[in-house]
Structures are given as structure tokens and as C-alpha cells.
CSV table of C-alpha atoms in Angstrom, one decimal:
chain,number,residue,atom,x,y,z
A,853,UNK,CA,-86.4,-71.7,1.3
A,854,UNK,CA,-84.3,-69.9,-1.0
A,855,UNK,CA,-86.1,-66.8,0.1
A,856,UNK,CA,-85.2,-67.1,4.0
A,857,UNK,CA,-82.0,-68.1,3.8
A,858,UNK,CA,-81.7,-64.6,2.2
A,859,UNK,CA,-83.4,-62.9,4.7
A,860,UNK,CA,-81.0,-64.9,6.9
A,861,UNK,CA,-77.8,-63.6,5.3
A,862,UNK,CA,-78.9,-60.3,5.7
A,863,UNK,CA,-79.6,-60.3,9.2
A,864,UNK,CA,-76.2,-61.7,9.8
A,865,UNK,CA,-74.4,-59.1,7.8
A,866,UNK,CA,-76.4,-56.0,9.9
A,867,UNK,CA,-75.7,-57.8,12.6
A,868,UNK,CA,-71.8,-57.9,11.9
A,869,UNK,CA,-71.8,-54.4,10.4
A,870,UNK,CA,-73.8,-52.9,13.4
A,871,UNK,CA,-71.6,-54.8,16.0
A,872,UNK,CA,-68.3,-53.6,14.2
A,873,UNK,CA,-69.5,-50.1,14.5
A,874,UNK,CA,-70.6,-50.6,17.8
A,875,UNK,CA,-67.0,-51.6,18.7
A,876,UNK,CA,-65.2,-49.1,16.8
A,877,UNK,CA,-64.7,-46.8,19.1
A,878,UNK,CA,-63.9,-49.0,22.0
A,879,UNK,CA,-61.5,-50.3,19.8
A,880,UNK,CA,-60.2,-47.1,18.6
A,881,UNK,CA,-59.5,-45.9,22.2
A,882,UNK,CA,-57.3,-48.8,22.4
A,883,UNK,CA,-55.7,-47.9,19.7
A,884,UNK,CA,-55.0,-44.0,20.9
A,885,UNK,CA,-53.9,-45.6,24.2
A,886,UNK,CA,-50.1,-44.4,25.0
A,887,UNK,CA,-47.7,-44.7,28.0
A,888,UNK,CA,-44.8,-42.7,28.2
A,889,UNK,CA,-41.9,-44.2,30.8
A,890,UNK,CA,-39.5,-41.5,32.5
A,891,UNK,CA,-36.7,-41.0,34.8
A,892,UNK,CA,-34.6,-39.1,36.4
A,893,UNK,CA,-34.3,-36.0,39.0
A,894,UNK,CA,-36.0,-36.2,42.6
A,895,UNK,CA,-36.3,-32.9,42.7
A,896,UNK,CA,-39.2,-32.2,40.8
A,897,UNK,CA,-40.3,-36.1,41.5
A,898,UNK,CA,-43.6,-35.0,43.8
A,899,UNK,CA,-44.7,-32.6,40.8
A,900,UNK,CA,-44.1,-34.9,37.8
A,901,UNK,CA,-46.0,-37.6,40.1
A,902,UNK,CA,-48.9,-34.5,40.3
A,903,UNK,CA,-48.7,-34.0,36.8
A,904,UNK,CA,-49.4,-38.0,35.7
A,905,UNK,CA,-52.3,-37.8,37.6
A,906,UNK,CA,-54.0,-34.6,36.5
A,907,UNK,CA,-53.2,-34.9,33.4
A,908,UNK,CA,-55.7,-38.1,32.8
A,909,UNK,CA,-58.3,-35.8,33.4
A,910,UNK,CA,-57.6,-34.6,29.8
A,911,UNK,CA,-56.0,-37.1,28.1
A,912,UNK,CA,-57.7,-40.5,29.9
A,913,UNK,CA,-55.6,-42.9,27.5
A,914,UNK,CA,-52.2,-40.9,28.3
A,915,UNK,CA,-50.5,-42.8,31.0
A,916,UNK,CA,-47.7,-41.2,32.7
A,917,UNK,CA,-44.6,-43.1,34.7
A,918,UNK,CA,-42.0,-41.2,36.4
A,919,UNK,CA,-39.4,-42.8,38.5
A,920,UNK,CA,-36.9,-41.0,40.6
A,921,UNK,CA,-33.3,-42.0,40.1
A,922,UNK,CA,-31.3,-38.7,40.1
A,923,UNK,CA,-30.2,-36.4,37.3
A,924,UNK,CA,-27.2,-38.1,36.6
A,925,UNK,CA,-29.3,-41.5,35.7
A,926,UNK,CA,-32.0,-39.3,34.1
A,927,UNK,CA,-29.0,-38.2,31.3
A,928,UNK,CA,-27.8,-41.7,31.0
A,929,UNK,CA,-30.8,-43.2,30.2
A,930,UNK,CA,-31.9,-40.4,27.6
A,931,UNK,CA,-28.5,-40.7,26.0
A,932,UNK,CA,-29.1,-44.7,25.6
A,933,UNK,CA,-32.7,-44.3,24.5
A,934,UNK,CA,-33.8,-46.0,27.5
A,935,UNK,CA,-36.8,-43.7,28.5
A,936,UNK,CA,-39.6,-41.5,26.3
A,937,UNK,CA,-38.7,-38.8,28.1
A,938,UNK,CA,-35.6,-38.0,31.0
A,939,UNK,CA,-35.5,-35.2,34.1
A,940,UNK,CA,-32.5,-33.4,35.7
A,941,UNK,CA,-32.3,-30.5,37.2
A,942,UNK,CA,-28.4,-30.3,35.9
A,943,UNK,CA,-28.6,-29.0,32.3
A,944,UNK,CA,-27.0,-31.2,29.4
A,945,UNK,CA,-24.0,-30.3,28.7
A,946,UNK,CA,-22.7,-29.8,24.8
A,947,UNK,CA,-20.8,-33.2,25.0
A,948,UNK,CA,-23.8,-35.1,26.4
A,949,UNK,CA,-26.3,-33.6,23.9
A,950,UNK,CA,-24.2,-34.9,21.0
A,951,UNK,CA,-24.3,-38.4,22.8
A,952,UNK,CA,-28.2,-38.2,22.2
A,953,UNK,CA,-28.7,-39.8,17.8
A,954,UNK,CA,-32.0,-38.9,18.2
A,955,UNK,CA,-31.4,-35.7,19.4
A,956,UNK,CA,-32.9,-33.6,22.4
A,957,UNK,CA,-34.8,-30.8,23.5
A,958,UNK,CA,-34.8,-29.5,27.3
A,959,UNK,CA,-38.1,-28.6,28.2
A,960,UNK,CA,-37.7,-26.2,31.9
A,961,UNK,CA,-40.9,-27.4,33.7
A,962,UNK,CA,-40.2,-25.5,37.3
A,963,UNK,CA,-37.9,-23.8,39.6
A,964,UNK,CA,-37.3,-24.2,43.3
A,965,UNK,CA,-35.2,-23.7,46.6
A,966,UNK,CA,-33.0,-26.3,47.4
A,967,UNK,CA,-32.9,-26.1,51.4
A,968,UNK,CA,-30.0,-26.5,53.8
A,969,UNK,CA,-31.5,-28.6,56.7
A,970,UNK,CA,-30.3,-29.3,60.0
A,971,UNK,CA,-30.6,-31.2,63.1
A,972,UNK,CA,-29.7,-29.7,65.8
A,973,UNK,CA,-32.4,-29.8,68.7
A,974,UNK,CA,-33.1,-26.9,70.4
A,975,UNK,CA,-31.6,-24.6,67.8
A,976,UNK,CA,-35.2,-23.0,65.7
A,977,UNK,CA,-33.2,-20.8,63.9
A,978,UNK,CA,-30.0,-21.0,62.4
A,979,UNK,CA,-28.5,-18.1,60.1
A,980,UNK,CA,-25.3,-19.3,57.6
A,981,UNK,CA,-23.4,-16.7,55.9
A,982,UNK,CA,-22.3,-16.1,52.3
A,983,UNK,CA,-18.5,-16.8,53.9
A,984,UNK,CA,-19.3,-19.4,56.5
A,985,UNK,CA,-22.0,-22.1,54.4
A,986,UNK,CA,-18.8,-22.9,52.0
A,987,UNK,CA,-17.0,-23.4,54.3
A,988,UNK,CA,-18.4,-25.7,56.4
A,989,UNK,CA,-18.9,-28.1,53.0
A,990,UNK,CA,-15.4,-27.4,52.3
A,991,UNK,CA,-14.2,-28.8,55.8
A,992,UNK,CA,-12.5,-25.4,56.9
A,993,UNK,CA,-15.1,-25.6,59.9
A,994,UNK,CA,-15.7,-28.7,61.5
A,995,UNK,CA,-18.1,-28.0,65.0
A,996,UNK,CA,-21.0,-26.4,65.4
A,997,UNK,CA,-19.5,-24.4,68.1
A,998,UNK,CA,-16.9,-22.8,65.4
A,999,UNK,CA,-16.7,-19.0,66.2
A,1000,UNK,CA,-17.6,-17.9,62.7
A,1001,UNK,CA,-20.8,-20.0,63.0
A,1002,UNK,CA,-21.4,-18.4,66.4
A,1003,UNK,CA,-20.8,-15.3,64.8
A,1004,UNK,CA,-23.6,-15.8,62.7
A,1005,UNK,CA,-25.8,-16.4,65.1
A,1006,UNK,CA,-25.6,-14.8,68.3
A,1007,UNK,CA,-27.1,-15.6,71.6
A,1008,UNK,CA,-27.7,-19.4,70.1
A,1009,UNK,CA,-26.3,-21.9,72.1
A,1010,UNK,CA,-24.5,-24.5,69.5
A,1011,UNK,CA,-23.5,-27.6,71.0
A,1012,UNK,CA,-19.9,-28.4,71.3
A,1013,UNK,CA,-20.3,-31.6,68.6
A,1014,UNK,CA,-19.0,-32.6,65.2
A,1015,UNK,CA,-20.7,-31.4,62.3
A,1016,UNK,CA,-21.9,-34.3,60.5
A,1017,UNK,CA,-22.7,-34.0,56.3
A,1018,UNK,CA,-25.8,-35.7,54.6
A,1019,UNK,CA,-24.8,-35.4,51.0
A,1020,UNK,CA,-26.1,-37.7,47.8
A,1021,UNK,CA,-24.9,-40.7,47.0
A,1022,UNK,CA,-26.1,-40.7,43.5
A,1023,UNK,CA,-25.4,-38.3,40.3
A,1024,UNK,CA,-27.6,-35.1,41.4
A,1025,UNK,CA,-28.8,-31.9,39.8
A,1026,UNK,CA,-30.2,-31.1,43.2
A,1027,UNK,CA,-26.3,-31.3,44.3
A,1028,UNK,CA,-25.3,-29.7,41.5
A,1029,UNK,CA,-27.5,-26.8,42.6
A,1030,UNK,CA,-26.4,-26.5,46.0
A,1031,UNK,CA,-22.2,-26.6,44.7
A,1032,UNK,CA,-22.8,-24.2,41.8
A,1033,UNK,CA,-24.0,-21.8,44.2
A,1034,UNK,CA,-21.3,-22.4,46.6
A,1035,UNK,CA,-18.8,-22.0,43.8
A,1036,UNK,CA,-20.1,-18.7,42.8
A,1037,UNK,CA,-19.3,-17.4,46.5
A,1038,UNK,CA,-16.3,-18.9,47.7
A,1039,UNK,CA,-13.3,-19.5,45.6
A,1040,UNK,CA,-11.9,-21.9,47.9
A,1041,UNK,CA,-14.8,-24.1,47.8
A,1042,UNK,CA,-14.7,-24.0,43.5
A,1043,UNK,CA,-11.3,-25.1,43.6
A,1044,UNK,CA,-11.7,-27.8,46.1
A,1045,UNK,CA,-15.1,-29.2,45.2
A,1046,UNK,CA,-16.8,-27.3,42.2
A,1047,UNK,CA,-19.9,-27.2,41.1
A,1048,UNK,CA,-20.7,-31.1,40.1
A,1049,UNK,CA,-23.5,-33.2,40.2
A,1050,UNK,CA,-21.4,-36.1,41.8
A,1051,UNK,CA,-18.5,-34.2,43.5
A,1052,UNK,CA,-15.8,-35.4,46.0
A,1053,UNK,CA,-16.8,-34.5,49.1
A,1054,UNK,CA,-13.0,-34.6,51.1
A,1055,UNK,CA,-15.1,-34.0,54.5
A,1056,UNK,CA,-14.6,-36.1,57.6
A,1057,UNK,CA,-18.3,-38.0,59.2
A,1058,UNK,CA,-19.8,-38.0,55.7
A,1059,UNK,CA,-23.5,-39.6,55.4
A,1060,UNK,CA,-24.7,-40.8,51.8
A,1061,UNK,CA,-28.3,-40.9,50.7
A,1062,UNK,CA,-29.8,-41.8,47.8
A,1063,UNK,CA,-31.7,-39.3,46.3
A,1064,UNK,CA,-33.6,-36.0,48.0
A,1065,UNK,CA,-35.8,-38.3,50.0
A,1066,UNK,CA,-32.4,-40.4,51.1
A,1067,UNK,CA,-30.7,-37.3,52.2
A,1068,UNK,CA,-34.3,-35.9,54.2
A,1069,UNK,CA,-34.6,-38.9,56.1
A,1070,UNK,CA,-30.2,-39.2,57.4
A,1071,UNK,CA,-30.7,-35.8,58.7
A,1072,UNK,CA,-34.2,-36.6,60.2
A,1073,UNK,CA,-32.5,-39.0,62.1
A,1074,UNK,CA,-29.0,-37.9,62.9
A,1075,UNK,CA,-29.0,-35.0,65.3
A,1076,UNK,CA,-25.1,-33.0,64.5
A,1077,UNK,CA,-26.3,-33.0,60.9
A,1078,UNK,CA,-26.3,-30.5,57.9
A,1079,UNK,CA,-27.3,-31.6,54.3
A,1080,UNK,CA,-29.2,-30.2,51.4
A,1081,UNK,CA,-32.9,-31.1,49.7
A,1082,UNK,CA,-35.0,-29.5,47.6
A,1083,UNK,CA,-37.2,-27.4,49.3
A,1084,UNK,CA,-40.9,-29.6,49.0
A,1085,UNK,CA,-39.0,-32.3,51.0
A,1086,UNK,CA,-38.3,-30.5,53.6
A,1087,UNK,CA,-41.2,-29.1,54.0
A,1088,UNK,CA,-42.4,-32.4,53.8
A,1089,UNK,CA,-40.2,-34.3,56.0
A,1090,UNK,CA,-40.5,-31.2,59.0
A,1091,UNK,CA,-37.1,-31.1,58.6
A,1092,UNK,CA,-35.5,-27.0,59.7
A,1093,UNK,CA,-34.0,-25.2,56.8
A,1094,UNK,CA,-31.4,-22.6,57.5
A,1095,UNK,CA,-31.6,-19.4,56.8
A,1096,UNK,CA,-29.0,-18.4,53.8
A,1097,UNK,CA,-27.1,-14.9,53.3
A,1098,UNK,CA,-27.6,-13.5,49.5
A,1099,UNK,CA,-25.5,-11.4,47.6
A,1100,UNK,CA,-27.8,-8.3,49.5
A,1101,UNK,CA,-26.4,-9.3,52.6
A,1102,UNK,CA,-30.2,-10.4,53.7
A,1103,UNK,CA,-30.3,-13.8,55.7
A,1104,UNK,CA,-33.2,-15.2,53.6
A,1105,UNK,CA,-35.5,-18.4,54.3
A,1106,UNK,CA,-36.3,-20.5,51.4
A,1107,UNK,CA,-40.0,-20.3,50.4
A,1108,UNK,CA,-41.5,-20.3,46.9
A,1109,UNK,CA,-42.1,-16.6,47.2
A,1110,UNK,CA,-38.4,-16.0,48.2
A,1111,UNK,CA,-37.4,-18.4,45.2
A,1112,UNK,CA,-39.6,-16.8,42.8
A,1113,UNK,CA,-38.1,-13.7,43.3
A,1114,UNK,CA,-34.7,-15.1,43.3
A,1115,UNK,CA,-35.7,-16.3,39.5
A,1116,UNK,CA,-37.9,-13.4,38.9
A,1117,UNK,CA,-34.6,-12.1,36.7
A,1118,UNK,CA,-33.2,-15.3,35.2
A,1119,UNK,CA,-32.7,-14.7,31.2
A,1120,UNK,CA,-33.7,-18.0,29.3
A,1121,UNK,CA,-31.6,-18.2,26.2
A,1122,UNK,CA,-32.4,-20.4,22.8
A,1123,UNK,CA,-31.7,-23.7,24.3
A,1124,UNK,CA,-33.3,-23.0,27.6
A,1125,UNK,CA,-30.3,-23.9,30.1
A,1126,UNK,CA,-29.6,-21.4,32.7
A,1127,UNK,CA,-27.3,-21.7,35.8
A,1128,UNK,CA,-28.0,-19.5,38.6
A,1129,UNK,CA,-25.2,-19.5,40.7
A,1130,UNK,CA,-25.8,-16.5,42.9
A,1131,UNK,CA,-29.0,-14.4,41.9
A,1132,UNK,CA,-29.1,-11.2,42.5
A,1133,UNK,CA,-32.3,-11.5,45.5
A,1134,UNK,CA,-34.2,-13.6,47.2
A,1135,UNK,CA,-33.5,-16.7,48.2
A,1136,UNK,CA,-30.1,-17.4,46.6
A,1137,UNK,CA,-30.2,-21.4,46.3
A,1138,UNK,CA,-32.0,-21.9,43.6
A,1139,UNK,CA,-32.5,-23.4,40.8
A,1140,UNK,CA,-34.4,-25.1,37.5
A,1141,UNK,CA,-35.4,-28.6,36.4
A,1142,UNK,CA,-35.9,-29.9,32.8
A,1143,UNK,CA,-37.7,-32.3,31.5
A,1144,UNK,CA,-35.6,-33.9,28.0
A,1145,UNK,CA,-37.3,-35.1,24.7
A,1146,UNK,CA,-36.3,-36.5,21.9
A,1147,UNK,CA,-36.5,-34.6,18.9
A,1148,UNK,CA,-37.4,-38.3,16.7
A,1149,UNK,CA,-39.4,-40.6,18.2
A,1150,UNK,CA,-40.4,-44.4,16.7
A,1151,UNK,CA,-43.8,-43.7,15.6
A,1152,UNK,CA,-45.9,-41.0,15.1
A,1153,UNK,CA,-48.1,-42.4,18.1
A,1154,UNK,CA,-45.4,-41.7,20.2
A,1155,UNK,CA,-44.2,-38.2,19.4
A,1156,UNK,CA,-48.0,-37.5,19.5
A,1157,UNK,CA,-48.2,-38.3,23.3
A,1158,UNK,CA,-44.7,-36.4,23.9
A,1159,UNK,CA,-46.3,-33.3,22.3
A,1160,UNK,CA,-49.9,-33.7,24.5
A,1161,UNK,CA,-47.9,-34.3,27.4
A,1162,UNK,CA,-45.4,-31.4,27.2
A,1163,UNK,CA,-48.2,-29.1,26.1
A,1164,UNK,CA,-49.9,-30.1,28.4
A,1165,UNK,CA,-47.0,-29.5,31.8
A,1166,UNK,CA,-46.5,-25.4,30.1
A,1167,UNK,CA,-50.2,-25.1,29.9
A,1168,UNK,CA,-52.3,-27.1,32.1
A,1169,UNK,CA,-49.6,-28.8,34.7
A,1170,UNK,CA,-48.1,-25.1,35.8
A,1171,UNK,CA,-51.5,-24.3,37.8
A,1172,UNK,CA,-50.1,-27.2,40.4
A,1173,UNK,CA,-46.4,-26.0,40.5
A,1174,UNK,CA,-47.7,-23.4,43.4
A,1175,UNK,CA,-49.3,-25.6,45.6
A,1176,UNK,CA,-45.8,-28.0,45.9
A,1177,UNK,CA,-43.7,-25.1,45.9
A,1178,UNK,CA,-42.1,-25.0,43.2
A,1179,UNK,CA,-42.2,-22.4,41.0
A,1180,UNK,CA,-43.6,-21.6,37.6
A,1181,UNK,CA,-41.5,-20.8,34.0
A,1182,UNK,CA,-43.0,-17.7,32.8
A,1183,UNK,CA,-45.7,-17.8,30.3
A,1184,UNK,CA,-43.5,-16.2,27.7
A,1185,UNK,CA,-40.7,-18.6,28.0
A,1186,UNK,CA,-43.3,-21.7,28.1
A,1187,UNK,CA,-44.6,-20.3,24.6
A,1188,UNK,CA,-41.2,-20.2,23.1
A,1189,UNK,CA,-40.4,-24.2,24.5
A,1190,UNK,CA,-43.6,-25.1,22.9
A,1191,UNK,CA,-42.9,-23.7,19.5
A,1192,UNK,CA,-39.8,-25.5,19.6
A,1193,UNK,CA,-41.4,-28.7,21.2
A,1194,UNK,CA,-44.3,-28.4,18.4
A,1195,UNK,CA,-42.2,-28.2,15.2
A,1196,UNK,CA,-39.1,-30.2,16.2
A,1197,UNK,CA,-40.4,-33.6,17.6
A,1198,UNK,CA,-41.5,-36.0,14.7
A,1199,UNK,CA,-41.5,-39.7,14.3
């Protein structure tokens, strides 16, 4: 008796020890399970919602959730420690960096076009100079018909109708975009509206949408309209993009191509922000998008899965920025970001 109740123990305890290490790892890829909750920009929205799904194909316990609520919202909520990580395609400002205790690094993830769209049926093609695109968001010209937009494009037949503005109704790096540029080439324009990412727009027959998508679908349905998206939504919604005079004098389409080579010259200096206002070639409404992190996180879990995931958008993710048309931050710059990313976020 004494003799099989021994046996008896034993068996139990191999069970025990041969189910614990059965259910080690199982348990262990609990353990290494982390989500990571961010918000901000629409503009880069479609490739961020790219980029949380390829990136399970490497990191199967890294769950990514992105929600689009505008740049300005994407800076609040990463200077109240709402989010893991924030997006705007508006760089911090000094002031708003200080906000941040746990302080912040911006991470440029892509570039793009930001298109001026249109609807105006039966007009394929419409050309808006470096003089006449301010100010018609300026509210110096008011009809389509206006001789200076006619000038622009001759042998069009613009209708004799209102001009009627789709513009955000949220904080907006996409806006900010589209006003720096105007800024750079019409003084008027900078003095009366500036480059913001929530501006005032003193126009009359104003239209407010919230975010890209909310500004793509009034001008889908508002024929007399003019507004501004980042390019992937208009390509998206079949919306018409204008073409837009550069500083060459070229009326350019946006495209990635013409973007990329508006960008090809862009200098990226020790904190990564860069405005370009009015570049050089290409297509000259254009700009970047950042994703922000923290440079202290909670837990060492935590700034684990910020590294993997960053790493992971300058390495892996930049293969995808082509096919949604946005572009992609040269390898050299990504190297620098992730030595900074690398030795700078800790728990």
C-alpha cells in the first residue's frame, strides 16, 4: 500500500510538471500579447489601417488600433497621455512638445499630395494657377466664370454659378498642408488666413466635413464645389483633382510620382519636422505625416511593442506606402528616426 501510493504521487507530479510545460508557451504568448491604441490624422488613416494588418504577419500578438480623428485631436490626446502612440500630419510645435511630461518623438512615416477636387460636370480638366488657387480660398474670386479662372483655362466652358468651399470642420494637418502652401504663394492669403490647421475661413457658401473622408464625400455630392483631400481619397472617392501651377510655372497633376519628386529635395533636420510650403518641382501640395511616441512608456512591455511597431513602419511597412500612394521617407532618414526611436524610448 505504502508502495503505490508512491508510485501514485509520482505520477501526479509528472503529470503536473508535464502539463505546466505543456502550457508554458501558450501561456507565455499571452503574456507577450500587446495592443497599442492610436489616433489622429486621416491623411495617412488607409496606410496606418494597412500597416495593423501586415504587420501581424510578424508580430501575431501585436495588435494595432488606429482611429481617424484629425491632427489636431491626434496632439491633444498625446499631450494628455490618452493614446500609445498619436498621428498628424501638422508637426508639433515647441509649446506643444513641452505639454508632452513624458516626452515625444515624431516618427515621419510618409509623404503625399493633398488634392484640390472639384465638381463641376462636364469640366475633365481644370488648371489653377500659383495667383488664382489663393485666391479663390481667400474669397477675391467668387464664380467659376471669374476671368482669371477662365484665363487659366481656355476654351473650358465654366458655368456661370457660385463657387462653393468643402473645407474641414475638425483640427487638420491635411488643412494645414493645403494653407501653408497657399501662404508661401500669396501674401494676401497669409495675412488673411495663414497657414493653420483650423483656420477661419471668412468665405461665403462654406461646406464643413469632418475629416478627409467628410470633405471627399460634400464635394462628391455638391456639384459648384472646390475643397481639398489627401490624394488616396480622391483617388478613391473618383473625385477630379485639379491641376496646380508650381514654382516652375508647370500645371502639375498630383500623383505619387509628381509628389515624390516634389519631396525628392526636402532636408530632414534633428527632430524630423519639415514644412514644405512651396517645393521647388513637382507637384507642389505636399506634404509629411508623423506618427508621435513617447519617449517613457509604463512598462517595459509597452515600450517594447512601440519599438517593434515603429521598426517595423521604417522597415517592413514602407514596401506598402507605394501601392496607396503615398510616398516613402528615404532609407537614410528612416535609419536616423530609428536610432533615435531605439535608444530614447524606455519604460
Amino acid at each position: 500500500m505504502i508502495f503505490s501510493t508512491t508510485i501514485l504521487n509520482r505520477v501526479v507530479a509528472t503529470s503536473m510538471v508535464t502539463t505546466s510545460v505543456a502550457l508554458s508557451p501558450f501561456f507565455g504568448a499571452i503574456a507577450q500579447a500587446e495592443t497599442l491604441n492610436g489616433a489622429g490624422a486621416t491623411f495617412p488613416a488607409p496606410l496606418y489601417e494597412r500597416y495593423a494588418r501586415e504587420v501581424k504577419n510578424k508580430y501575431p500578438n501585436l495588435k494595432i488600433n488606429y482611429q481617424g480623428i484629425g491632427s489636431g485631436g491626434g496632439i491633444r490626446q498625446v499631450i494628455t497621455g490618452t493614446v500609445d502612440f498619436g498621428g498628424s500630419d501638422a508637426a508639433m510645435k515647441d509649446d506643444e512638445i513641452a505639454k508632452v511630461k513624458n516626452g515625444v518623438i515624431l516618427v515621419p512615416t510618409a509623404g503625399g499630395a493633398v488634392s484640390v477636387v472639384y465638381n463641376l460636370p462636364g469640366v475633365n480638366e481644370l488648371k489653377l494657377s500659383r495667383k488664382v488657387l489663393p485666391e479663390i480660398f481667400s474669397g477675391q474670386i467668387s464664380k467659376w466664370d471669374d476671368p482669371k479662372i477662365k484665363a487659366d483655362n481656355p476654351g473650358v466652358n465654366l458655368p456661370n454659378q457660385k463657387i462653393k468651399f468643402a473645407v474641414r470642420a475638425d483640427g487638420s494637418g491635411t488643412t494645414f498642408i493645403f494653407t501653408n502652401h497657399l501662404s508661401a504663394t500669396s501674401g494676401y492669403f497669409k495675412g488673411r488666413v495663414g497657414a493653420n490647421t483650423a483656420p477661419k475661413w471668412n468665405l461665403p457658401n462654406v461646406l464643413k466635413g469632418k475629416g478627409n473622408p467628410g470633405v471627399a464625400a460634400i464635394v462628391s455630392r455638391t456639384p459648384g464645389s472646390i475643397g481639398y483631400v489627401e490624394y488616396a481619397y480622391a483617388v478613391q472617392n473618383n473625385l477630379k483633382s485639379a491641376l496646380v501651377q508650381n514654382k516652375k510655372g508647370e500645371f502639375v497633376a498630383p500623383s505619387l510620382e509628381s509628389a515624390n519628386a516634389a519631396l525628392s529635395t526636402v532636408t530632414f533636420p534633428d527632430n524630423y519636422r519639415v514644412f514644405a510650403g512651396d517645393p521647388g518641382q513637382g507637384y507642389p501640395i505636399v506634404g509629411l505625416t508623423w506618427i508621435m511616441v513617447y519617449k517613457q512608456y509604463a512598462n517595459a512591455s509597452k515600450a517594447d511593442a512601440i519599438k517593434k511597431w515603429i521598426n517595423w513602419v521604417l522597415k517592413d511597412g514602407q514596401q506598402y506606402n507605394d501601392d496607396l500612394n503615398y510616398t516613402r521617407i528615404p532609407s537614410d532618414v528612416a535609419n536616423r528616426v530609428l536610432q533615435t526611436v531605439n535608444s530614447s524610448v524606455k519604460p
